[in-house]
Coordinates of N, CA and C in Angstrom, one line a residue:
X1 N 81.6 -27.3 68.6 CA 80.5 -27.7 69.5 C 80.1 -26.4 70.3
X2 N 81.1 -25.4 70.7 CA 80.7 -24.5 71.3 C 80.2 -23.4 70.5
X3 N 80.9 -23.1 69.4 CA 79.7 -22.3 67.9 C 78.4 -23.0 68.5
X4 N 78.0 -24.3 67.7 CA 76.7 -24.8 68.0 C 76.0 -24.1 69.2
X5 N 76.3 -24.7 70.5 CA 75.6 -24.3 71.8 C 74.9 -23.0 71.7
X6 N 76.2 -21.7 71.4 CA 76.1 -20.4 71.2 C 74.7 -20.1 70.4
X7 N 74.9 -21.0 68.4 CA 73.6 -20.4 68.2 C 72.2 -21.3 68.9
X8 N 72.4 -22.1 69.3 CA 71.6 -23.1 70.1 C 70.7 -21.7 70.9
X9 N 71.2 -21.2 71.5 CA 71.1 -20.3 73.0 C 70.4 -19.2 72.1
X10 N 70.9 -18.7 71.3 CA 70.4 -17.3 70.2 C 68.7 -17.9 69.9
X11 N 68.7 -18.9 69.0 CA 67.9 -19.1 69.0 C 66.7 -18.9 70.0
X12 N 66.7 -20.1 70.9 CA 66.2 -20.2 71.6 C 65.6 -19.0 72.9
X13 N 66.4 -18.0 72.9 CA 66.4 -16.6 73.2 C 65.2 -15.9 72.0
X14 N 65.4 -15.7 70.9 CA 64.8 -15.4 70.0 C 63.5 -15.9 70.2
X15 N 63.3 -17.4 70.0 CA 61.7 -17.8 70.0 C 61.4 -16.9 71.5
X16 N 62.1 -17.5 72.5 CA 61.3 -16.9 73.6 C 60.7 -15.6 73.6
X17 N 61.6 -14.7 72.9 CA 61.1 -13.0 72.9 C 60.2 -13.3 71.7
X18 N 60.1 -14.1 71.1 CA 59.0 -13.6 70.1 C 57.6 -14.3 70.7
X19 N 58.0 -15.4 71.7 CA 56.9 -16.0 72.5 C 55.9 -15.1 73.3
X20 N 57.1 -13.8 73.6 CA 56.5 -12.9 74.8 C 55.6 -11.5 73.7
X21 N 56.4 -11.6 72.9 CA 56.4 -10.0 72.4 C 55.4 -10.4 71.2
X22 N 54.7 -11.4 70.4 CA 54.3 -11.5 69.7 C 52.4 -11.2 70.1
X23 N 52.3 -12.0 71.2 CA 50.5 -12.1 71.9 C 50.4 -10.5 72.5
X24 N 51.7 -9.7 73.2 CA 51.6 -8.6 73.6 C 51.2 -8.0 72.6
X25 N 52.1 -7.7 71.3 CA 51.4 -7.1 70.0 C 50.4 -7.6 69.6
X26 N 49.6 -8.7 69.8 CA 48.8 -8.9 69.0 C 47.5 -8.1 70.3
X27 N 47.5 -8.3 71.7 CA 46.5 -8.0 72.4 C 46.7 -6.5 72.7
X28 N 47.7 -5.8 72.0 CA 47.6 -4.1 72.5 C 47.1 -3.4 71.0
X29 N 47.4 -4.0 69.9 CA 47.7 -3.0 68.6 C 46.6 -2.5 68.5
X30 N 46.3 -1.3 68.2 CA 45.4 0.0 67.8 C 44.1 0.2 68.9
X31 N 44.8 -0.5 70.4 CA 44.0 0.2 71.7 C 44.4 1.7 71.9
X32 N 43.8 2.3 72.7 CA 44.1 3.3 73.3 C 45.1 3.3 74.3
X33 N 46.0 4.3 74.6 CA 46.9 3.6 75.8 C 46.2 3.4 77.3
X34 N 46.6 2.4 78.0 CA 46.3 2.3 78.8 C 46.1 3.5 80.5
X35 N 46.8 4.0 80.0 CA 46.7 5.5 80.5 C 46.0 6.5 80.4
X36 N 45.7 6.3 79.4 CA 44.5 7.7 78.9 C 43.4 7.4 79.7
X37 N 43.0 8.7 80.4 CA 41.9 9.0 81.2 C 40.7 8.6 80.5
X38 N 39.8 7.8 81.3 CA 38.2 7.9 80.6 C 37.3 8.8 80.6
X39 N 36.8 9.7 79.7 CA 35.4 10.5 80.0 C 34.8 10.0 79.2
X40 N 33.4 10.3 80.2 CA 32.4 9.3 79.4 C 31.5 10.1 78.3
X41 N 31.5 11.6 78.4 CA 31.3 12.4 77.4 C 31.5 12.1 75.9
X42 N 33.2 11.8 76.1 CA 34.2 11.7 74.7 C 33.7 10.3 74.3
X43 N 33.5 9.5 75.6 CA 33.4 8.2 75.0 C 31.4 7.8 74.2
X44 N 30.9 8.8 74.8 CA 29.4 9.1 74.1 C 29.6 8.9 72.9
X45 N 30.4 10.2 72.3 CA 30.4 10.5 70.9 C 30.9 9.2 70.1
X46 N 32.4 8.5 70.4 CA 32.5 7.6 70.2 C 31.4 6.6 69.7
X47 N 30.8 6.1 70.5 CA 29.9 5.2 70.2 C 28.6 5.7 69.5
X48 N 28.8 7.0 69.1 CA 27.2 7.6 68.5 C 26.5 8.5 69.2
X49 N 26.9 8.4 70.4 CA 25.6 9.2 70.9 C 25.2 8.7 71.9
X50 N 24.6 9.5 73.4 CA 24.0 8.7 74.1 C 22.7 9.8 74.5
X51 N 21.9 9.3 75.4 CA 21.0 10.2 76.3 C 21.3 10.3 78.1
X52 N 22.0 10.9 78.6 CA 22.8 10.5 79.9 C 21.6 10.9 80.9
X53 N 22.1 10.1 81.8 CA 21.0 9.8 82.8 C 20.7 10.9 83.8
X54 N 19.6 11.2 84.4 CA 18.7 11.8 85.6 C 17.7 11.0 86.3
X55 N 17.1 12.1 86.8 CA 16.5 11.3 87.9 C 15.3 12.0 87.7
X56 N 14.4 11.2 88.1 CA 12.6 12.4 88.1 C 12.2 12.1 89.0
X57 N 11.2 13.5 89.5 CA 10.6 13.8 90.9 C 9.1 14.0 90.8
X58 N 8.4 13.5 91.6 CA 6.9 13.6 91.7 C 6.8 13.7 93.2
X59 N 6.0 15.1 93.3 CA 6.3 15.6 94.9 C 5.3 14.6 95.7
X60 N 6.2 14.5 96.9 CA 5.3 13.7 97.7 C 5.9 12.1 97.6
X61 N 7.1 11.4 96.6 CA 7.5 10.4 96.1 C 8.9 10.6 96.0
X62 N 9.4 9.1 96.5 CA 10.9 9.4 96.1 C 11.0 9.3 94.6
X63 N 12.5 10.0 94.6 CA 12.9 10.0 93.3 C 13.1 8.9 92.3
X64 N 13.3 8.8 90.9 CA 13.6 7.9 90.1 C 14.5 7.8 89.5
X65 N 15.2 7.3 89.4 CA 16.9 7.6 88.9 C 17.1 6.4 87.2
X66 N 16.6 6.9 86.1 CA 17.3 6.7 85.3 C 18.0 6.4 84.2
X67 N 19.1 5.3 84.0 CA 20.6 5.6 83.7 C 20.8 5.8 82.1
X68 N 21.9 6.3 81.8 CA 22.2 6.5 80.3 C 22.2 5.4 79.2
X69 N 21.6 5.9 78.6 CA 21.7 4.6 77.1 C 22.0 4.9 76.3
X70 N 22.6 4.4 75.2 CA 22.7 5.0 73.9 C 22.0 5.3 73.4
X71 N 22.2 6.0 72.3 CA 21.4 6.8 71.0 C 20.9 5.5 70.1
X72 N 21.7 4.8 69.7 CA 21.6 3.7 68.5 C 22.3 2.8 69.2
X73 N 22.2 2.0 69.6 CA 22.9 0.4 70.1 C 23.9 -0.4 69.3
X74 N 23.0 -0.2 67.6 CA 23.6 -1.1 67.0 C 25.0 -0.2 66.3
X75 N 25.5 1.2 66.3 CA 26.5 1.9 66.1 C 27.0 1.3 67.3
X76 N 27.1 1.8 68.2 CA 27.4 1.3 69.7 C 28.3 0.3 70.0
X77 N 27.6 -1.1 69.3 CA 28.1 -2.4 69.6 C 29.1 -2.4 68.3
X78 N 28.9 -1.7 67.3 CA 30.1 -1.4 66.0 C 31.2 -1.0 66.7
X79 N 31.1 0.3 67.2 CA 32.1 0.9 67.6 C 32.9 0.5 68.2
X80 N 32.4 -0.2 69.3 CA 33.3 -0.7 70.8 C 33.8 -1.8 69.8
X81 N 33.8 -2.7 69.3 CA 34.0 -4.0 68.5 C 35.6 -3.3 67.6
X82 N 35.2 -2.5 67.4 CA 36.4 -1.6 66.8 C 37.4 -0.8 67.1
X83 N 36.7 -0.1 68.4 CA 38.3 0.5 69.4 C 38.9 -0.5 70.1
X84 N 37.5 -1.4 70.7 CA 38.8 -2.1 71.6 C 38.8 -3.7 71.0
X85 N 39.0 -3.9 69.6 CA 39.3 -5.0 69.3 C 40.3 -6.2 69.8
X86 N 41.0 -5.3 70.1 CA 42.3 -6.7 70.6 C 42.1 -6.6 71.5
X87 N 41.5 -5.8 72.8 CA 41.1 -6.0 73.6 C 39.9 -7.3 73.9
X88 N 38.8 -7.2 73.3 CA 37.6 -7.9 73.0 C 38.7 -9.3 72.9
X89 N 39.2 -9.7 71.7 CA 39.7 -10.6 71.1 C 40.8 -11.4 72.3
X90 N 41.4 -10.9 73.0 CA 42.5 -10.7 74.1 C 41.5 -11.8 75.6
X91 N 40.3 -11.0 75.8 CA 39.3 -11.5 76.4 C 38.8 -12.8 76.2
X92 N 38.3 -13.0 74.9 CA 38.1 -14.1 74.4 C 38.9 -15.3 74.3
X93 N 39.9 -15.1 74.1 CA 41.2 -16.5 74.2 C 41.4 -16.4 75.2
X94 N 41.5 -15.9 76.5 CA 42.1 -15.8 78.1 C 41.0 -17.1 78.5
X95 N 39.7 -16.3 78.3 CA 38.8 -17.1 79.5 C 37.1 -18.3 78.4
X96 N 37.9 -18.4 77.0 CA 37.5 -19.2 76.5 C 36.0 -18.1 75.7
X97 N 35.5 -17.3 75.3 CA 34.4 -16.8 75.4 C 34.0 -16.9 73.7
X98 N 32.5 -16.9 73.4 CA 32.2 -17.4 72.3 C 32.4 -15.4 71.6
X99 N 32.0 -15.0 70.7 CA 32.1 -13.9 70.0 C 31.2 -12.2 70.6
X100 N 31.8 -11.5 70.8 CA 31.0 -10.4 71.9 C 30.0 -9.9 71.2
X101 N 28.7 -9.9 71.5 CA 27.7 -9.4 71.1 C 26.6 -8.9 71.9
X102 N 25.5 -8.3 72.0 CA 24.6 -8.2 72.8 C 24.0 -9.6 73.8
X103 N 24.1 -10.3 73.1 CA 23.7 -11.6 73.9 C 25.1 -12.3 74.6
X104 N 26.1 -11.9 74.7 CA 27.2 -12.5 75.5 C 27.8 -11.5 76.1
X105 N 26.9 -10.4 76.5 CA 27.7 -9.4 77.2 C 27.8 -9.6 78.9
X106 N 26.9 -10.4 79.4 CA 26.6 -11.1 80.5 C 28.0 -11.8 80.8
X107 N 28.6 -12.3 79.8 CA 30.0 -13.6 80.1 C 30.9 -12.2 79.7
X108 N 31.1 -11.7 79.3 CA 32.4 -10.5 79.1 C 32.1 -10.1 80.2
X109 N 31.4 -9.4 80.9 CA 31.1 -8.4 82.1 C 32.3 -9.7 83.6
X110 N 31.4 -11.1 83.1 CA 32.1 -11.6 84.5 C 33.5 -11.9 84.2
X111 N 33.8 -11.9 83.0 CA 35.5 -11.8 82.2 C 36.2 -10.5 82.7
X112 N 35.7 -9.6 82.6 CA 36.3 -8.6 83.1 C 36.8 -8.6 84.8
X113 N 35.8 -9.2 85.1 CA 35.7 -9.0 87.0 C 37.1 -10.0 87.3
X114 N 37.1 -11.3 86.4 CA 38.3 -12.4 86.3 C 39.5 -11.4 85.9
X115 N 39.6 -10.5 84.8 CA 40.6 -9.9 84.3 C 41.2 -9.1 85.7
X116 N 40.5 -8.3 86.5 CA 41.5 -7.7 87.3 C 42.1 -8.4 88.1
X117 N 41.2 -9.5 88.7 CA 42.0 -10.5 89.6 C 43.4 -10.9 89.3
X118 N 43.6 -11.6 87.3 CA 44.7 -12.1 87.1 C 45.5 -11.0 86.4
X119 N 45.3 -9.3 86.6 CA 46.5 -8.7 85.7 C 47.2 -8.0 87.1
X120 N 48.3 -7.8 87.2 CA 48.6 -6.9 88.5 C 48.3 -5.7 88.2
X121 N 48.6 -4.9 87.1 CA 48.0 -4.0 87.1 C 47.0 -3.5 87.4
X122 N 45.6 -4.1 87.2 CA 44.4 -3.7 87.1 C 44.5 -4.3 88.6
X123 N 44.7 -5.3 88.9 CA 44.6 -5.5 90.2 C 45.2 -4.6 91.6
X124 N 46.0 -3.7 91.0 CA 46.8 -3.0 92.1 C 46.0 -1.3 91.9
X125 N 45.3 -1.7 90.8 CA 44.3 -0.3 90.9 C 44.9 1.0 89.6
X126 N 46.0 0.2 88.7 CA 46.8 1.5 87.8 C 45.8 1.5 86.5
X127 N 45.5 2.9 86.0 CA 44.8 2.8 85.3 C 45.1 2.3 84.1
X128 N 43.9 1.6 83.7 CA 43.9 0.9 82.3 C 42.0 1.2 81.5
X129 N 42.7 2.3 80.5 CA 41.4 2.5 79.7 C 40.5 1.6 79.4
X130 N 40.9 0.6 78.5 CA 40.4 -0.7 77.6 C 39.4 -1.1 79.0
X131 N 39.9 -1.6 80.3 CA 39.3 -2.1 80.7 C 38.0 -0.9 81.2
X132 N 38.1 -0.1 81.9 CA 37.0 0.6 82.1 C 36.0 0.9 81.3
X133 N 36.2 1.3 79.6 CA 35.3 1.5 78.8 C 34.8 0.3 78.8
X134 N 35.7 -0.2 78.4 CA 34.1 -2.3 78.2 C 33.7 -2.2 79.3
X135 N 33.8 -2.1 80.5 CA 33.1 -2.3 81.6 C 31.9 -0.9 81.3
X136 N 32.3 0.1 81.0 CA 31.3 1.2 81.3 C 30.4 0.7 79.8
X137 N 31.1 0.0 79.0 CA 30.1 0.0 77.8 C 28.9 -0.8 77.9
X138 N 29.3 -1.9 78.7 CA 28.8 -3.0 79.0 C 27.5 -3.1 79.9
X139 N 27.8 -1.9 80.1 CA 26.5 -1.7 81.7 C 25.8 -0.6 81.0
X140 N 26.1 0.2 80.3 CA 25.4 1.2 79.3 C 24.3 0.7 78.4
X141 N 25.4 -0.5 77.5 CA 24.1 -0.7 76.8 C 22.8 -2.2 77.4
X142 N 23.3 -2.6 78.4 CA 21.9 -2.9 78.9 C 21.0 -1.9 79.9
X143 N 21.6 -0.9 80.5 CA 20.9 0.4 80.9 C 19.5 0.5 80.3
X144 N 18.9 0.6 78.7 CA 17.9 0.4 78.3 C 17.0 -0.2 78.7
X145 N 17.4 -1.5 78.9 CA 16.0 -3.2 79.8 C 16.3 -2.3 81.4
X146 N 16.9 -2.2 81.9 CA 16.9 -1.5 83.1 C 15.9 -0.6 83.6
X147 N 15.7 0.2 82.5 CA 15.1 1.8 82.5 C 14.0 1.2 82.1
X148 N 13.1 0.2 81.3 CA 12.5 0.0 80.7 C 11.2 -0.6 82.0
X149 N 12.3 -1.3 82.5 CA 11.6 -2.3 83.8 C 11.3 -1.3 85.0
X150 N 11.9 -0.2 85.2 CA 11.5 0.9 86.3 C 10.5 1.7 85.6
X151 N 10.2 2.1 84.5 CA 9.7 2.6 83.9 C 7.9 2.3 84.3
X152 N 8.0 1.4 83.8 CA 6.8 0.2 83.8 C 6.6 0.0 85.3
X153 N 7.5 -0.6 86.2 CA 6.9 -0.6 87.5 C 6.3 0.7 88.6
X154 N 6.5 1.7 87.8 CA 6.3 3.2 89.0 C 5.1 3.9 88.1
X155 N 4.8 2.8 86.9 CA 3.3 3.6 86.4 C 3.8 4.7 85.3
X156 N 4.5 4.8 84.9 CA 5.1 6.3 84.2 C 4.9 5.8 82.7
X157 N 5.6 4.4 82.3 CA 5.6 4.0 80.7 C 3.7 4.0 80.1
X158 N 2.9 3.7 81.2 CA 1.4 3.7 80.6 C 0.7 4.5 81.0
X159 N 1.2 5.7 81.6 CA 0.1 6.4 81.9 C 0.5 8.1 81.5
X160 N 0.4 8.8 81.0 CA 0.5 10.0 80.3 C 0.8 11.1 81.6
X161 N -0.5 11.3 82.4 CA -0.3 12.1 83.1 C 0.5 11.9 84.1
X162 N 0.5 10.7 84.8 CA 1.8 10.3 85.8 C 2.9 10.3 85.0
X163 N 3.6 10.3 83.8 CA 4.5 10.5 83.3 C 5.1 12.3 83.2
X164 N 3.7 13.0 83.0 CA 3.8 14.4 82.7 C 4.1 14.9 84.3
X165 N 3.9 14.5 85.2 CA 4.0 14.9 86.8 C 5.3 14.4 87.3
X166 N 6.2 13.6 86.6 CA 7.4 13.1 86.9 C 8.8 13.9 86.0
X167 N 8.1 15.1 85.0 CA 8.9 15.7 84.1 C 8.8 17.2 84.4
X168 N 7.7 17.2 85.1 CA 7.7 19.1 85.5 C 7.0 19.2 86.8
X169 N 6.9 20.4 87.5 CA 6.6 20.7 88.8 C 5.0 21.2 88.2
X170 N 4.2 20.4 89.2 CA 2.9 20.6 88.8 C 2.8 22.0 90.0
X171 N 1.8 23.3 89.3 CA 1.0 24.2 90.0 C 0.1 24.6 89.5
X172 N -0.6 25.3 90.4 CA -1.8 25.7 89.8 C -2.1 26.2 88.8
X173 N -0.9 26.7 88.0 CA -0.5 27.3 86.7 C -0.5 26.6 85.5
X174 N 0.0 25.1 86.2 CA -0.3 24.1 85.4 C 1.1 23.8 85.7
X175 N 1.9 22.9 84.5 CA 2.9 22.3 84.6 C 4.1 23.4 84.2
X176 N 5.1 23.4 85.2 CA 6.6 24.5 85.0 C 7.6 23.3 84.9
X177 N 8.3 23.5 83.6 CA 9.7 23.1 83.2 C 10.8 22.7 84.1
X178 N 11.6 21.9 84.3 CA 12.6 21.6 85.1 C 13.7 21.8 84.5
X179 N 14.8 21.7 85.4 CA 16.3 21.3 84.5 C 16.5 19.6 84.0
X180 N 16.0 18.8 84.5 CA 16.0 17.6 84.3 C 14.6 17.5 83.0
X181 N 13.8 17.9 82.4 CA 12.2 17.9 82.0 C 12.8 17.0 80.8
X182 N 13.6 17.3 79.8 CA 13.7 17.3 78.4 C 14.7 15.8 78.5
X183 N 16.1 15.8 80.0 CA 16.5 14.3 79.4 C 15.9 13.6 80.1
X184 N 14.6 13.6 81.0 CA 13.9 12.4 81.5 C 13.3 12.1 80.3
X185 N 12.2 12.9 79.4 CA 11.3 12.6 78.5 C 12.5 11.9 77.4
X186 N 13.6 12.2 77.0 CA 14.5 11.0 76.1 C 14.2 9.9 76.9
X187 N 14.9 9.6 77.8 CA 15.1 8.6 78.7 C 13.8 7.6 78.6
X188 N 12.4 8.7 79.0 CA 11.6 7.1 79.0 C 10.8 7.1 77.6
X189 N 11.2 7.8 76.0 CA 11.0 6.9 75.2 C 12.4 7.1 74.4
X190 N 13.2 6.6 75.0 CA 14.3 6.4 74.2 C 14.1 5.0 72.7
X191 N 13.5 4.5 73.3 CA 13.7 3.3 72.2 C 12.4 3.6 71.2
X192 N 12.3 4.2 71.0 CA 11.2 4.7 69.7 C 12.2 6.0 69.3
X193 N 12.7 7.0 70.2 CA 13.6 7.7 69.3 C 14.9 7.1 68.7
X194 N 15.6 6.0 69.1 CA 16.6 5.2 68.8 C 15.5 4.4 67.2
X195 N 14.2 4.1 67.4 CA 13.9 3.8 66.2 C 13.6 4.9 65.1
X196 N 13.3 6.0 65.5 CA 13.4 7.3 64.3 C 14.5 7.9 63.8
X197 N 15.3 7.6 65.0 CA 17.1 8.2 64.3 C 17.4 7.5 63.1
X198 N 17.0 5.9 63.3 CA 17.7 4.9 62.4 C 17.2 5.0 61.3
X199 N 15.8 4.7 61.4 CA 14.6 5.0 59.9 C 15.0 6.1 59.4
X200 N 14.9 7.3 59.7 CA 14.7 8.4 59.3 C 16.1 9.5 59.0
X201 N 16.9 8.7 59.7 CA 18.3 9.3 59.8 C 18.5 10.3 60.1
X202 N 18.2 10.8 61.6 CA 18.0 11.4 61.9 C 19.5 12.2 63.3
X203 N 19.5 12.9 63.5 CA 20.6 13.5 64.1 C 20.0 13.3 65.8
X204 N 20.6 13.4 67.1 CA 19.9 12.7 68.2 C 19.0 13.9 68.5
X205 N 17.8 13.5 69.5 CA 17.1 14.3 69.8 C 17.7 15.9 71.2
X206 N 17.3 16.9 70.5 CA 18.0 18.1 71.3 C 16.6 18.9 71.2
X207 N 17.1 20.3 71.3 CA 16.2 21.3 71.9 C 16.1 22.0 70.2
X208 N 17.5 21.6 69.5 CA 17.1 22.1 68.1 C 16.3 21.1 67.3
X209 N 16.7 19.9 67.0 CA 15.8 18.8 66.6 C 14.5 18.7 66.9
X210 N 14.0 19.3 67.9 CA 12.7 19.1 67.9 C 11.7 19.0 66.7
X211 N 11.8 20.5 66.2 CA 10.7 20.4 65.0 C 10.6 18.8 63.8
X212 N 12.3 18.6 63.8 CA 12.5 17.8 62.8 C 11.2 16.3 63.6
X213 N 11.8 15.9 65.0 CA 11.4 14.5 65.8 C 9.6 14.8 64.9
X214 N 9.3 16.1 65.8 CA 7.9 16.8 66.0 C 6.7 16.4 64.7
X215 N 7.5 16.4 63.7 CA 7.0 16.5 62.8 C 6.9 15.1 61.6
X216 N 7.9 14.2 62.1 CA 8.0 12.6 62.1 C 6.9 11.8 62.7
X217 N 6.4 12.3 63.9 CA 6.1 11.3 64.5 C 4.9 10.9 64.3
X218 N 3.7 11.1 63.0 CA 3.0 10.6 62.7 C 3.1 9.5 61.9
X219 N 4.7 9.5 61.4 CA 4.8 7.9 60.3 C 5.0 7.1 61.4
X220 N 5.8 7.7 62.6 CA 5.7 5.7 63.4 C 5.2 4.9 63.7
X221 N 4.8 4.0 63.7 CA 3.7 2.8 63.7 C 3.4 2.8 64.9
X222 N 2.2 2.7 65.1 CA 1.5 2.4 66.7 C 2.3 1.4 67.1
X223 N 2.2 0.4 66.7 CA 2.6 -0.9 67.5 C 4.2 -0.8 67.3
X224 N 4.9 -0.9 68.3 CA 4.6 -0.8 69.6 C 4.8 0.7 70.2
X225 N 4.7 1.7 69.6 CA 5.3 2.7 70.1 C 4.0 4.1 70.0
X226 N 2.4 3.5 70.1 CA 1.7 4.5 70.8 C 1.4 5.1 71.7
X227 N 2.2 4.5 73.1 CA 2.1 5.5 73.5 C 3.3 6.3 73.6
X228 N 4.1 6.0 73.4 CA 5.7 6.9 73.0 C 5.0 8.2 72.2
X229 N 4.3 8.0 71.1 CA 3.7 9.2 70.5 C 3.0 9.8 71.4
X230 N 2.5 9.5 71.9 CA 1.6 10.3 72.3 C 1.7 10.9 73.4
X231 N 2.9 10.5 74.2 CA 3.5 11.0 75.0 C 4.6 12.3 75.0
X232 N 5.6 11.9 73.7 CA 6.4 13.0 73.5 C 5.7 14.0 73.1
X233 N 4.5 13.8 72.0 CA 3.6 15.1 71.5 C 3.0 15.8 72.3
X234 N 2.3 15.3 73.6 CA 2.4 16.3 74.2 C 3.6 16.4 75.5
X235 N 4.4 16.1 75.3 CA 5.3 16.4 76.2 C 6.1 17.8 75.4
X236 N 6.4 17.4 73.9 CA 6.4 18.8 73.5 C 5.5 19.9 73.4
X237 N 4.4 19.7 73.5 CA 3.7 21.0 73.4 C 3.7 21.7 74.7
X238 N 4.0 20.8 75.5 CA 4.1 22.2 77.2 C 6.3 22.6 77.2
X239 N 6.8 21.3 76.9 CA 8.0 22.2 76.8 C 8.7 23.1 75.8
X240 N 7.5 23.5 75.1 CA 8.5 23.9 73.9 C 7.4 25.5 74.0
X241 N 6.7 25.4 75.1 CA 5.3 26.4 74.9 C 6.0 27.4 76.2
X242 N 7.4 27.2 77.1 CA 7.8 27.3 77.8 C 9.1 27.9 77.5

């Protein structure tokens, strides 16, 4: 009887540690450790590429601020799906959530905000990677409709020359180059170069890529992206004449 009890107790010892140790392995395996510092540099590359954010000035006006978006979205939404899979998946079974995609990033985002509440960790402030990149991923790739909506309200997406006065210091000389000139002009036609990278296969847009963009951008279809043409074309011809 007392054999019995003994393996009675083993057992049941056993399931328990496999109870604990099994969802742990299954919600950590091939994360990054939870320790590793985030830069969001490293984590650009990761995902493809981004265009990181500034701000633009038109004298006489406050400033415009921006934020970073990706290069390609749909690399983007690959990537993260891939580093922080058990993470993602981990997410999902906690707080019930349908499959993480562009259109459910809205319910991950408030999953997350739930996650610190119930982990002590994250709640006592120790760092944990997984959770900051999804959070930084998350707010990245809607950054685009963001930029898109300020864009359009300050006059800049439809009008050429208030665009060109928000990217360089106007004088009587005409227009002088900024430090900010080259990632504002990504920034507000990012989604016409996010569609030439893809079509065209192209490497992200730089100070070397120019000629290659420069020389594309008569196959892009007007609709919807004429004035994107016609904007970066001459946006390059005063920055590149500089």
């Amino acid at each position: 009887m007392k054999k019995k009890l003994q393996i009675i107790a083993i057992i049941v010892v056993v399931i328990v540690f496999l109870l604990i140790s099994i969802p742990q392995f299954i919600f950590t395996v091939g994360l990054p450790p939870d320790d590793k510092p985030f830069n969001s540099e490293e984590f650009h590359e990761l995902m493809g590429g981004a265009y990181e954010e500034t701000s633009l000035y038109k004298q006489n006006e406050s400033s415009i601020k921006l934020s970073t978006v990706f290069a390609d979205h749909e690399i983007a939404m690959t990537e993260i799906k891939k580093l922080l899979k058990a993470f993602i998946f981990e997410l999902s079974v906690k707080y019930s959530l349908p499959e993480f995609n562009e259109n459910t990033i809205d319910e991950y985002q408030e999953a997350l905000f739930q996650y610190r509440e119930d982990n002590y960790r994250a709640s006592k402030g120790a760092p944990m990677y997984k959770l900051g990149a999804l959070s930084y991923f998350c707010q990245t790739y809607k950054n685009a409709k963001s930029n898109a909506k300020i864009l359009l309200e300050k006059g800049i997406k439809n009008d050429i020359d208030n665009a060109m006065a928000h990217l360089f210091k106007v004088s009587s000389k005409g227009y002088i180059n900024q430090v900010s000139s080259f990632l504002g002009a990504k920034l507000i036609v990012a989604d016409m170069l996010e569609y030439m990278k893809t079509t065209y296969d192209l490497e992200l847009l730089t100070d070397e890529t120019i000629p290659v963009y420069r020389e594309l951008l008569d196959k892009v279809p007007d609709d919807p992206y004429a004035f994107d043409k016609e904007f970066l074309e001459k946006f390059f011809e005063i920055y590149t004449a500089q």
